[in-house]
Amino acid sequence: MLKKYGINNIPSAKLTSTDIDKLRNQFNVTEQPSNNRVLLMAYCAGENSLQMAGLTHQKLKQYKCELFFANNKMFIDGDTLTHYFNGNTSSSEYIDIEHVGALMRPYEIAEELIKCFHLSGQPRVYSDACTAGMVALYSAYLTIKSGRRNIALVGASEEATHPIMQILFKKVRALYDGKFTELNQSSRAFDKDRAGCVLADASAFLVVENYAHAIGRKAKILAEIAGMSRQSEGYKMTSTDLSGKYYLNSMSSALKDAELLPEDIDHISSHGTSTVNNDLAESKAINALFPHQPPVISTKSAMGHSLAVSGLLETILSIETLNNNQLLPSLNFSELGKIDGLIHVNKAAKALRVKHILSNSFGFGGENSSLILKRAEG
């Protein structure tokens, strides 16, 4: 199927059958959830986050915890999907488009997670392309900040290596073009030799909680959300203004929400997709807003682009930086592209104590979100 669209031997970080078996064994998954990879990854990542947070399913029910979930709709394999859409209407095997559509609704996955974790109410589901995970986090942040809930489970799960996703990225010239033969050299955010996204399957979950509620149950607080932003730029479906003005607005709004100045930011975890459009616009925006040049990284250089999951995954890695006083490297970077904004890309892991980290998520459709994390007090 992929070869038909010119996608041949393009590297991606795909979850293998062996990986699936390891997840099932590690989390003792038998019949539920089903063989659906997106659901299985979500269940395992969710359970892991609950264990780290010291929460049981019973406690989640007691606290009336809500689910905020992100995914971009592809759950069935490419061959099956092709078979459904090419079906002969006179055949008993024909399945109409409404049935196929039902198989791809993120809400179905979220409802299963509600049952698995014994959560309250209806799930809130987001499909805002590469920004979806961060939008889910932003919604949970506003819900808790308003006092409507004290605790939320925020997660995303994505089979980003799905053939349909690869074809879509190929069509908009954002997929890695095979310039380098080694997988570990492929994703090169902000580098002069960048060659497109390397897609990756992933899932990530966070427990987000009111500060007083967390203290009350004696939880270990890993980081605080100082501020967030979410904006829809309405420029173009598949790209942003190359001046970076919309990305700059997103970061400025997060600073305003956090009541911080640009110089208060010690480190930036960029969206950094290794595409010309994103890297050019984001580097220009960072250069314009942060003249003190805080170190910038792209975790996608190591982990690939997991679409809806990427923002939450990068949030978790930023939390690790805050707690371990260790700055992660941006891999495969040698020097900036000639027309990129001047930024300081961190090339090697190093010890660094930081107080505030800014993390960006920018997606197709003009959905932008920025998050500022603060080192936990005490």
GROMACS .gro file of C-alpha atoms in nm:
model
  378
    1MET     CA    1   0.000   0.000   0.000
    2LEU     CA    2   0.276   0.247   0.095
    3LYS     CA    3   0.493   0.172  -0.209
    4LYS     CA    4   0.207   0.284  -0.431
    5TYR     CA    5   0.251   0.632  -0.283
    6GLY     CA    6   0.628   0.639  -0.309
    7ILE     CA    7   0.691   0.542   0.054
    8ASN     CA    8   0.954   0.269   0.047
    9ASN     CA    9   1.191   0.179   0.332
   10ILE     CA   10   1.119   0.509   0.510
   11PRO     CA   11   1.212   0.469   0.879
   12SER     CA   12   0.947   0.499   1.149
   13ALA     CA   13   0.920   0.404   1.515
   14LYS     CA   14   0.647   0.143   1.489
   15LEU     CA   15   0.522  -0.062   1.781
   16THR     CA   16   0.601  -0.425   1.696
   17SER     CA   17   0.414  -0.742   1.792
   18THR     CA   18   0.694  -0.813   2.039
   19ASP     CA   19   0.639  -0.471   2.197
   20ILE     CA   20   0.266  -0.546   2.225
   21ASP     CA   21   0.336  -0.876   2.402
   22LYS     CA   22   0.573  -0.703   2.645
   23LEU     CA   23   0.307  -0.446   2.732
   24ARG     CA   24   0.047  -0.715   2.790
   25ASN     CA   25   0.281  -0.908   3.018
   26GLN     CA   26   0.404  -0.604   3.210
   27PHE     CA   27   0.053  -0.480   3.287
   28ASN     CA   28  -0.111  -0.823   3.306
   29VAL     CA   29  -0.353  -0.742   3.025
   30THR     CA   30  -0.563  -1.042   2.924
   31GLU     CA   31  -0.900  -0.980   2.760
   32GLN     CA   32  -0.941  -0.608   2.820
   33PRO     CA   33  -0.856  -0.389   2.648
   34SER     CA   34  -0.888  -0.557   2.309
   35ASN     CA   35  -0.621  -0.605   2.044
   36ASN     CA   36  -0.666  -0.242   1.941
   37ARG     CA   37  -0.312  -0.100   1.965
   38VAL     CA   38  -0.421   0.254   2.042
   39LEU     CA   39  -0.637   0.135   2.332
   40LEU     CA   40  -0.371  -0.105   2.463
   41MET     CA   41  -0.101   0.164   2.462
   42ALA     CA   42  -0.339   0.407   2.633
   43TYR     CA   43  -0.438   0.158   2.900
   44CYS     CA   44  -0.077   0.070   2.984
   45ALA     CA   45   0.042   0.433   2.987
   46GLY     CA   46  -0.258   0.532   3.197
   47GLU     CA   47  -0.197   0.256   3.451
   48ASN     CA   48   0.169   0.357   3.473
   49SER     CA   49   0.080   0.720   3.545
   50LEU     CA   50  -0.170   0.617   3.813
   51GLN     CA   51   0.088   0.396   3.984
   52MET     CA   52   0.339   0.682   3.988
   53ALA     CA   53   0.074   0.916   4.128
   54GLY     CA   54  -0.022   0.671   4.403
   55LEU     CA   55  -0.381   0.642   4.277
   56THR     CA   56  -0.610   0.340   4.256
   57HIS     CA   57  -0.922   0.304   4.042
   58GLN     CA   58  -1.125   0.329   4.362
   59LYS     CA   59  -0.960   0.661   4.448
   60LEU     CA   60  -1.026   0.796   4.098
   61LYS     CA   61  -1.394   0.720   4.143
   62GLN     CA   62  -1.396   0.876   4.490
   63TYR     CA   63  -1.231   1.196   4.362
   64LYS     CA   64  -1.465   1.215   4.057
   65CYS     CA   65  -1.167   1.221   3.824
   66GLU     CA   66  -1.240   1.311   3.460
   67LEU     CA   67  -1.064   1.188   3.146
   68PHE     CA   68  -0.921   1.427   2.886
   69PHE     CA   69  -0.806   1.216   2.590
   70ALA     CA   70  -0.640   1.294   2.256
   71ASN     CA   71  -0.617   1.088   1.937
   72ASN     CA   72  -0.640   1.144   1.562
   73LYS     CA   73  -0.880   0.872   1.448
   74MET     CA   74  -0.687   0.584   1.287
   75PHE     CA   75  -0.735   0.249   1.462
   76ILE     CA   76  -0.765  -0.013   1.188
   77ASP     CA   77  -0.482  -0.139   0.970
   78GLY     CA   78  -0.434  -0.006   0.619
   79ASP     CA   79  -0.512  -0.332   0.437
   80THR     CA   80  -0.844  -0.370   0.619
   81LEU     CA   81  -0.930  -0.008   0.555
   82THR     CA   82  -0.854  -0.045   0.183
   83HIS     CA   83  -1.065  -0.360   0.170
   84TYR     CA   84  -1.360  -0.182   0.327
   85PHE     CA   85  -1.350   0.116   0.095
   86ASN     CA   86  -1.292  -0.095  -0.219
   87GLY     CA   87  -1.566  -0.341  -0.130
   88ASN     CA   88  -1.817  -0.448  -0.391
   89THR     CA   89  -2.164  -0.322  -0.296
   90SER     CA   90  -2.315  -0.650  -0.410
   91SER     CA   91  -2.083  -0.851  -0.188
   92SER     CA   92  -2.185  -0.980   0.151
   93GLU     CA   93  -1.849  -0.849   0.275
   94TYR     CA   94  -1.932  -0.490   0.182
   95ILE     CA   95  -1.927  -0.254   0.479
   96ASP     CA   96  -2.056   0.097   0.430
   97ILE     CA   97  -1.862   0.412   0.516
   98GLU     CA   98  -2.071   0.479   0.828
   99HIS     CA   99  -1.957   0.149   0.975
  100VAL     CA  100  -1.593   0.215   0.889
  101GLY     CA  101  -1.619   0.564   1.038
  102ALA     CA  102  -1.748   0.419   1.364
  103LEU     CA  103  -1.435   0.206   1.387
  104MET     CA  104  -1.216   0.516   1.376
  105ARG     CA  105  -1.381   0.743   1.634
  106PRO     CA  106  -1.152   0.845   1.920
  107TYR     CA  107  -1.457   0.865   2.145
  108GLU     CA  108  -1.492   0.486   2.129
  109ILE     CA  109  -1.141   0.447   2.271
  110ALA     CA  110  -1.207   0.707   2.541
  111GLU     CA  111  -1.526   0.532   2.651
  112GLU     CA  112  -1.335   0.207   2.693
  113LEU     CA  113  -1.076   0.387   2.907
  114ILE     CA  114  -1.356   0.529   3.124
  115LYS     CA  115  -1.465   0.172   3.195
  116CYS     CA  116  -1.109   0.046   3.249
  117PHE     CA  117  -1.018   0.316   3.501
  118HIS     CA  118  -1.363   0.359   3.663
  119LEU     CA  119  -1.366   0.732   3.590
  120SER     CA  120  -1.652   0.979   3.632
  121GLY     CA  121  -1.871   1.138   3.367
  122GLN     CA  122  -1.822   1.151   2.993
  123PRO     CA  123  -1.471   1.167   2.845
  124ARG     CA  124  -1.353   1.483   2.674
  125VAL     CA  125  -1.190   1.393   2.344
  126TYR     CA  126  -0.957   1.599   2.124
  127SER     CA  127  -0.838   1.546   1.766
  128ASP     CA  128  -0.647   1.867   1.703
  129ALA     CA  129  -0.373   1.704   1.494
  130CYS     CA  130  -0.022   1.740   1.643
  131THR     CA  131  -0.153   1.974   1.914
  132ALA     CA  132  -0.426   1.742   2.043
  133GLY     CA  133  -0.244   1.620   2.354
  134MET     CA  134  -0.154   1.971   2.462
  135VAL     CA  135  -0.510   2.090   2.395
  136ALA     CA  136  -0.636   1.810   2.621
  137LEU     CA  137  -0.394   1.926   2.890
  138TYR     CA  138  -0.503   2.287   2.843
  139SER     CA  139  -0.869   2.190   2.887
  140ALA     CA  140  -0.790   1.997   3.205
  141TYR     CA  141  -0.585   2.293   3.330
  142LEU     CA  142  -0.879   2.531   3.281
  143THR     CA  143  -1.125   2.285   3.438
  144ILE     CA  144  -0.915   2.247   3.753
  145LYS     CA  145  -0.826   2.616   3.766
  146SER     CA  146  -1.198   2.703   3.758
  147GLY     CA  147  -1.269   2.475   4.054
  148ARG     CA  148  -1.503   2.244   3.860
  149ARG     CA  149  -1.275   1.947   3.931
  150ASN     CA  150  -0.983   1.877   4.163
  151ILE     CA  151  -0.816   1.607   3.956
  152ALA     CA  152  -0.798   1.489   3.596
  153LEU     CA  153  -0.637   1.209   3.398
  154VAL     CA  154  -0.493   1.354   3.077
  155GLY     CA  155  -0.368   1.126   2.804
  156ALA     CA  156  -0.308   1.063   2.437
  157SER     CA  157  -0.246   0.755   2.228
  158GLU     CA  158  -0.156   0.736   1.861
  159GLU     CA  159  -0.054   0.482   1.601
  160ALA     CA  160   0.124   0.754   1.405
  161THR     CA  161   0.298   0.501   1.179
  162HIS     CA  162  -0.042   0.397   1.041
  163PRO     CA  163  -0.023   0.389   0.658
  164ILE     CA  164  -0.289   0.658   0.624
  165MET     CA  165  -0.085   0.893   0.845
  166GLN     CA  166   0.231   0.825   0.646
  167ILE     CA  167   0.050   0.894   0.319
  168LEU     CA  168  -0.096   1.219   0.451
  169PHE     CA  169   0.246   1.344   0.564
  170LYS     CA  170   0.397   1.236   0.233
  171LYS     CA  171   0.133   1.430   0.039
  172VAL     CA  172   0.206   1.754   0.227
  173ARG     CA  173   0.583   1.698   0.195
  174ALA     CA  174   0.635   1.665   0.569
  175LEU     CA  175   0.738   1.296   0.585
  176TYR     CA  176   1.107   1.207   0.618
  177ASP     CA  177   1.247   1.172   0.266
  178GLY     CA  178   1.506   0.899   0.328
  179LYS     CA  179   1.805   1.130   0.296
  180PHE     CA  180   1.998   0.942   0.567
  181THR     CA  181   2.013   0.564   0.576
  182GLU     CA  182   2.042   0.527   0.955
  183LEU     CA  183   1.724   0.566   1.161
  184ASN     CA  184   1.910   0.738   1.445
  185GLN     CA  185   2.024   1.011   1.205
  186SER     CA  186   1.687   1.078   1.045
  187SER     CA  187   1.512   1.337   1.263
  188ARG     CA  188   1.720   1.659   1.261
  189ALA     CA  189   1.519   1.953   1.395
  190PHE     CA  190   1.664   2.296   1.307
  191ASP     CA  191   1.958   2.136   1.125
  192LYS     CA  192   2.064   2.256   0.781
  193ASP     CA  193   2.019   1.899   0.652
  194ARG     CA  194   1.674   1.837   0.800
  195ALA     CA  195   1.463   1.608   0.586
  196GLY     CA  196   1.115   1.575   0.738
  197CYS     CA  197   0.929   1.397   1.018
  198VAL     CA  198   0.996   1.047   1.143
  199LEU     CA  199   0.659   0.919   1.265
  200ALA     CA  200   0.628   0.719   1.588
  201ASP     CA  201   0.368   0.517   1.777
  202ALA     CA  202   0.329   0.630   2.138
  203SER     CA  203   0.105   0.695   2.435
  204ALA     CA  204   0.150   0.929   2.731
  205PHE     CA  205  -0.061   1.008   3.038
  206LEU     CA  206  -0.042   1.262   3.319
  207VAL     CA  207  -0.231   1.316   3.642
  208VAL     CA  208  -0.318   1.685   3.674
  209GLU     CA  209  -0.437   1.801   4.013
  210ASN     CA  210  -0.533   2.100   4.221
  211TYR     CA  211  -0.236   2.189   4.442
  212ALA     CA  212  -0.430   2.175   4.771
  213HIS     CA  213  -0.588   1.844   4.672
  214ALA     CA  214  -0.247   1.692   4.593
  215ILE     CA  215  -0.105   1.813   4.925
  216GLY     CA  216  -0.411   1.681   5.104
  217ARG     CA  217  -0.353   1.326   4.981
  218LYS     CA  218   0.025   1.361   5.033
  219ALA     CA  219   0.107   1.319   4.665
  220LYS     CA  220   0.456   1.377   4.532
  221ILE     CA  221   0.427   1.687   4.314
  222LEU     CA  222   0.662   1.664   4.016
  223ALA     CA  223   0.598   2.005   3.860
  224GLU     CA  224   0.351   2.293   3.849
  225ILE     CA  225   0.173   2.441   3.548
  226ALA     CA  226   0.264   2.809   3.560
  227GLY     CA  227   0.068   2.905   3.249
  228MET     CA  228  -0.070   2.785   2.917
  229SER     CA  229  -0.212   2.912   2.590
  230ARG     CA  230  -0.419   2.776   2.306
  231GLN     CA  231  -0.477   2.961   1.978
  232SER     CA  232  -0.617   2.897   1.632
  233GLU     CA  233  -0.427   3.103   1.377
  234GLY     CA  234  -0.647   3.043   1.070
  235TYR     CA  235  -0.357   3.091   0.827
  236LYS     CA  236  -0.336   2.768   0.624
  237MET     CA  237  -0.432   2.404   0.681
  238THR     CA  238  -0.082   2.259   0.646
  239SER     CA  239   0.160   2.539   0.731
  240THR     CA  240   0.206   2.858   0.927
  241ASP     CA  241   0.330   3.206   0.840
  242LEU     CA  242   0.706   3.170   0.796
  243SER     CA  243   0.770   3.488   0.995
  244GLY     CA  244   0.676   3.289   1.305
  245LYS     CA  245   0.430   3.555   1.424
  246TYR     CA  246   0.159   3.305   1.521
  247TYR     CA  247   0.404   3.088   1.715
  248LEU     CA  248   0.532   3.401   1.887
  249ASN     CA  249   0.173   3.490   1.986
  250SER     CA  250   0.126   3.144   2.136
  251MET     CA  251   0.439   3.170   2.351
  252SER     CA  252   0.363   3.531   2.451
  253SER     CA  253   0.013   3.432   2.565
  254ALA     CA  254   0.153   3.154   2.783
  255LEU     CA  255   0.396   3.401   2.941
  256LYS     CA  256   0.108   3.639   3.010
  257ASP     CA  257  -0.099   3.363   3.169
  258ALA     CA  258   0.198   3.268   3.389
  259GLU     CA  259   0.272   3.634   3.473
  260LEU     CA  260   0.632   3.585   3.361
  261LEU     CA  261   0.876   3.774   3.141
  262PRO     CA  262   1.066   3.615   2.851
  263GLU     CA  263   1.390   3.625   3.051
  264ASP     CA  264   1.228   3.404   3.318
  265ILE     CA  265   1.234   3.108   3.077
  266ASP     CA  266   1.542   2.892   3.135
  267HIS     CA  267   1.487   2.628   2.867
  268ILE     CA  268   1.261   2.560   2.567
  269SER     CA  269   1.131   2.222   2.451
  270SER     CA  270   1.040   2.305   2.092
  271HIS     CA  271   0.782   2.150   1.862
  272GLY     CA  272   1.083   2.088   1.636
  273THR     CA  273   0.949   1.860   1.364
  274SER     CA  274   1.253   1.864   1.131
  275THR     CA  275   1.045   2.022   0.853
  276VAL     CA  276   1.146   2.344   0.680
  277ASN     CA  277   0.818   2.521   0.756
  278ASN     CA  278   0.801   2.446   1.127
  279ASP     CA  279   1.170   2.486   1.204
  280LEU     CA  280   1.198   2.817   1.020
  281ALA     CA  281   0.888   2.972   1.179
  282GLU     CA  282   0.960   2.838   1.529
  283SER     CA  283   1.326   2.941   1.530
  284LYS     CA  284   1.233   3.293   1.417
  285ALA     CA  285   0.966   3.319   1.687
  286ILE     CA  286   1.203   3.198   1.960
  287ASN     CA  287   1.476   3.433   1.842
  288ALA     CA  288   1.240   3.732   1.846
  289LEU     CA  289   1.089   3.662   2.189
  290PHE     CA  290   1.391   3.526   2.377
  291PRO     CA  291   1.701   3.736   2.296
  292HIS     CA  292   1.883   3.581   2.596
  293GLN     CA  293   1.889   3.254   2.395
  294PRO     CA  294   1.784   2.985   2.643
  295PRO     CA  295   1.887   2.633   2.534
  296VAL     CA  296   1.642   2.478   2.287
  297ILE     CA  297   1.588   2.108   2.219
  298SER     CA  298   1.362   1.889   2.010
  299THR     CA  299   1.286   1.554   2.173
  300LYS     CA  300   1.152   1.436   1.836
  301SER     CA  301   1.515   1.396   1.731
  302ALA     CA  302   1.527   1.094   1.964
  303MET     CA  303   1.166   0.977   1.982
  304GLY     CA  304   1.012   1.072   1.648
  305HIS     CA  305   0.684   1.255   1.598
  306SER     CA  306   0.392   1.088   1.774
  307LEU     CA  307   0.135   1.348   1.658
  308ALA     CA  308  -0.139   1.381   1.925
  309VAL     CA  309   0.092   1.231   2.188
  310SER     CA  310   0.394   1.453   2.119
  311GLY     CA  311   0.294   1.745   2.342
  312LEU     CA  312   0.229   1.525   2.646
  313LEU     CA  313   0.541   1.320   2.585
  314GLU     CA  314   0.748   1.638   2.570
  315THR     CA  315   0.576   1.763   2.886
  316ILE     CA  316   0.682   1.447   3.069
  317LEU     CA  317   1.041   1.483   2.948
  318SER     CA  318   1.041   1.847   3.060
  319ILE     CA  319   0.923   1.735   3.403
  320GLU     CA  320   1.216   1.492   3.409
  321THR     CA  321   1.451   1.780   3.329
  322LEU     CA  322   1.309   1.982   3.620
  323ASN     CA  323   1.348   1.694   3.864
  324ASN     CA  324   1.682   1.555   3.748
  325ASN     CA  325   1.860   1.885   3.677
  326GLN     CA  326   1.970   1.732   3.349
  327LEU     CA  327   1.921   1.902   3.013
  328LEU     CA  328   1.844   1.661   2.729
  329PRO     CA  329   2.024   1.690   2.395
  330SER     CA  330   1.877   1.766   2.055
  331LEU     CA  331   2.024   1.482   1.850
  332ASN     CA  332   2.161   1.497   1.496
  333PHE     CA  333   2.211   1.873   1.505
  334SER     CA  334   2.523   2.021   1.347
  335GLU     CA  335   2.436   2.376   1.245
  336LEU     CA  336   2.132   2.592   1.179
  337GLY     CA  337   1.984   2.630   0.835
  338LYS     CA  338   2.095   2.948   0.661
  339ILE     CA  339   1.755   3.118   0.683
  340ASP     CA  340   1.658   2.997   1.032
  341GLY     CA  341   1.624   3.230   1.328
  342LEU     CA  342   1.932   3.241   1.549
  343ILE     CA  343   1.868   3.011   1.846
  344HIS     CA  344   2.087   2.810   2.081
  345VAL     CA  345   2.023   2.441   2.007
  346ASN     CA  346   2.157   2.222   2.286
  347LYS     CA  347   2.358   1.937   2.129
  348ALA     CA  348   2.471   1.740   2.435
  349ALA     CA  349   2.323   1.632   2.767
  350LYS     CA  350   2.444   1.848   3.052
  351ALA     CA  351   2.372   1.932   3.412
  352LEU     CA  352   2.152   2.239   3.446
  353ARG     CA  353   1.914   2.348   3.719
  354VAL     CA  354   1.615   2.525   3.567
  355LYS     CA  355   1.307   2.683   3.721
  356HIS     CA  356   1.083   2.746   3.419
  357ILE     CA  357   1.054   2.543   3.098
  358LEU     CA  358   0.844   2.643   2.797
  359SER     CA  359   0.712   2.365   2.573
  360ASN     CA  360   0.549   2.418   2.232
  361SER     CA  361   0.296   2.218   2.031
  362PHE     CA  362   0.195   2.340   1.687
  363GLY     CA  363  -0.036   2.147   1.457
  364PHE     CA  364  -0.192   2.127   1.112
  365GLY     CA  365  -0.504   2.338   1.090
  366GLY     CA  366  -0.335   2.625   1.272
  367GLU     CA  367  -0.380   2.488   1.624
  368ASN     CA  368  -0.107   2.622   1.853
  369SER     CA  369  -0.045   2.568   2.223
  370SER     CA  370   0.237   2.660   2.460
  371LEU     CA  371   0.294   2.540   2.816
  372ILE     CA  372   0.514   2.679   3.092
  373LEU     CA  373   0.617   2.435   3.364
  374LYS     CA  374   0.759   2.545   3.697
  375ARG     CA  375   0.983   2.353   3.934
  376ALA     CA  376   0.772   2.216   4.221
  377GLU     CA  377   0.817   2.401   4.548
  378GLY     CA  378   0.955   2.215   4.846
   0.00000   0.00000   0.00000
